[in-house]
Amino acid sequence: MDLEQTSFYIPYLEGQLHLRQVKLANADMHKPPILMLHGAMSNGKVFYSESGRGLACFLAEAGFVVYVLDTQGRGLSTPKIQRGFKEGQGEVIREQLPLVHHYIMGLHSQVSSIHWCAHSWGGVLMASAISRFPLFQESVASLLTFGTKRTIKVSSVKKYMMVNIGWNKLAKMIAWGHGYLAADRWGMGMDNESRRSLSQCVDWVRGDWIDHDDGFDYARAAQVVANKDKWPKSWFIAGLGDEVLGNPADVQRMIQECQFSDVEYTLLAKSQGHKHDYGHADMLIHKDAVDDHFIQIRDWYQNI
């Protein structure tokens, strides 16, 4: 059966948010769909391709209706991030995720919940939105993340070079000099970052989990959500080869910080029966993932 891929363009501020729908022609529109969110310096292509590769396409072939978001300025969303781009990560949490969530619910009028899935920093943004909005505490069916950490506390030479020097200093210098971080041009990532989102991400990774725009305390809200047992069923996946950007120890620290109750943790490592010690991007784009943990992910969704 052939996959159908459709691009929806949702008006947002002076541009549009791109939302990719991936499904089979006869897909069941009455069961909860899946919304996927990319991380920093990235876009939705980490989950799908026109040729049918990627987790979104794999799950669509299994009968799920999958949506992949390009956040403002990234991927096929417009306008592209450039000098003068003002928005940061707060707009993704407070505006873009609610907008897209409601849009998808409108396409699935008989569905009351949506599965959320994220790579890397996208998982932090999704967890932030869930902790902040009671709507999501009731209408997010599950949260699945790959290499998601809120802070980077692991210590190593590689971490010092990548984060302390590369991300915190060099990337900031480029962003302030050019007006934005052209991560694709500099070989630092798939897509660009605004100065504001870069600065906010750096602050969160090494500091408190507080909204830069209105002071909302996400850490405190996460504890309240945990006390009320309102976190959705969750699964955090880490790769043994992901030494810095989603180090397994930092992934586990986020699980502890949010105090998830119904949560699973998986380490993608040869010692755990997987084909590779997967790295930060490998866990989604490696050719062997389809015959490895993608099968477990499909089964997990089918049994929720």
Coordinates of C-alpha atoms in Angstrom, one line a residue, residues 37-40 89 92-93 97 116-132 143-152 200-201 204-205 208-210 218 222 231 236 245 250-251 254-255 257-258 260:
L37 CA 8.2 17.6 16.9
H38 CA 11.8 18.1 15.9
G39 CA 14.6 19.5 18.2
A40 CA 16.9 22.5 18.0
Q89 CA 11.1 28.8 22.0
V92 CA 6.4 27.1 20.3
I93 CA 5.2 26.2 23.8
L97 CA 1.8 23.6 19.9
W116 CA 3.0 13.4 21.2
C117 CA 6.4 12.3 20.0
A118 CA 9.6 14.3 19.9
H119 CA 13.3 14.3 19.2
S120 CA 15.8 15.9 21.5
W121 CA 14.9 19.5 22.5
G122 CA 11.4 19.0 21.0
G123 CA 10.7 16.8 24.0
V124 CA 11.5 19.6 26.4
L125 CA 9.1 21.9 24.6
M126 CA 6.4 19.3 24.6
A127 CA 6.9 18.5 28.3
S128 CA 6.8 22.3 29.0
A129 CA 3.5 22.6 27.2
I130 CA 1.9 19.7 29.0
S131 CA 3.1 21.0 32.4
R132 CA 1.7 24.5 31.6
L143 CA 4.6 11.3 25.3
L144 CA 7.5 9.4 23.5
T145 CA 10.9 11.1 23.2
F146 CA 14.3 10.3 21.7
G147 CA 17.4 11.7 23.3
T148 CA 15.5 14.3 25.3
K149 CA 17.2 16.0 28.2
R150 CA 16.4 19.3 30.0
T151 CA 19.9 19.9 31.3
I152 CA 23.4 18.7 30.3
Q200 CA 16.8 30.6 25.8
C201 CA 17.9 27.0 25.1
W204 CA 17.6 26.2 30.2
V205 CA 20.3 23.6 29.6
D208 CA 16.4 27.0 35.7
W209 CA 13.3 25.8 33.8
I210 CA 11.5 29.2 33.7
Y218 CA 7.8 25.0 34.4
A222 CA 5.8 19.8 36.4
W231 CA 1.4 13.2 33.1
F236 CA 12.1 8.0 27.1
L245 CA 23.3 15.9 23.3
D250 CA 20.9 13.4 31.4
V251 CA 17.8 11.7 29.9
M254 CA 14.8 14.7 33.1
I255 CA 12.6 11.8 34.0
E257 CA 12.9 16.2 37.4
C258 CA 9.4 15.8 35.9
F260 CA 6.8 10.8 35.7

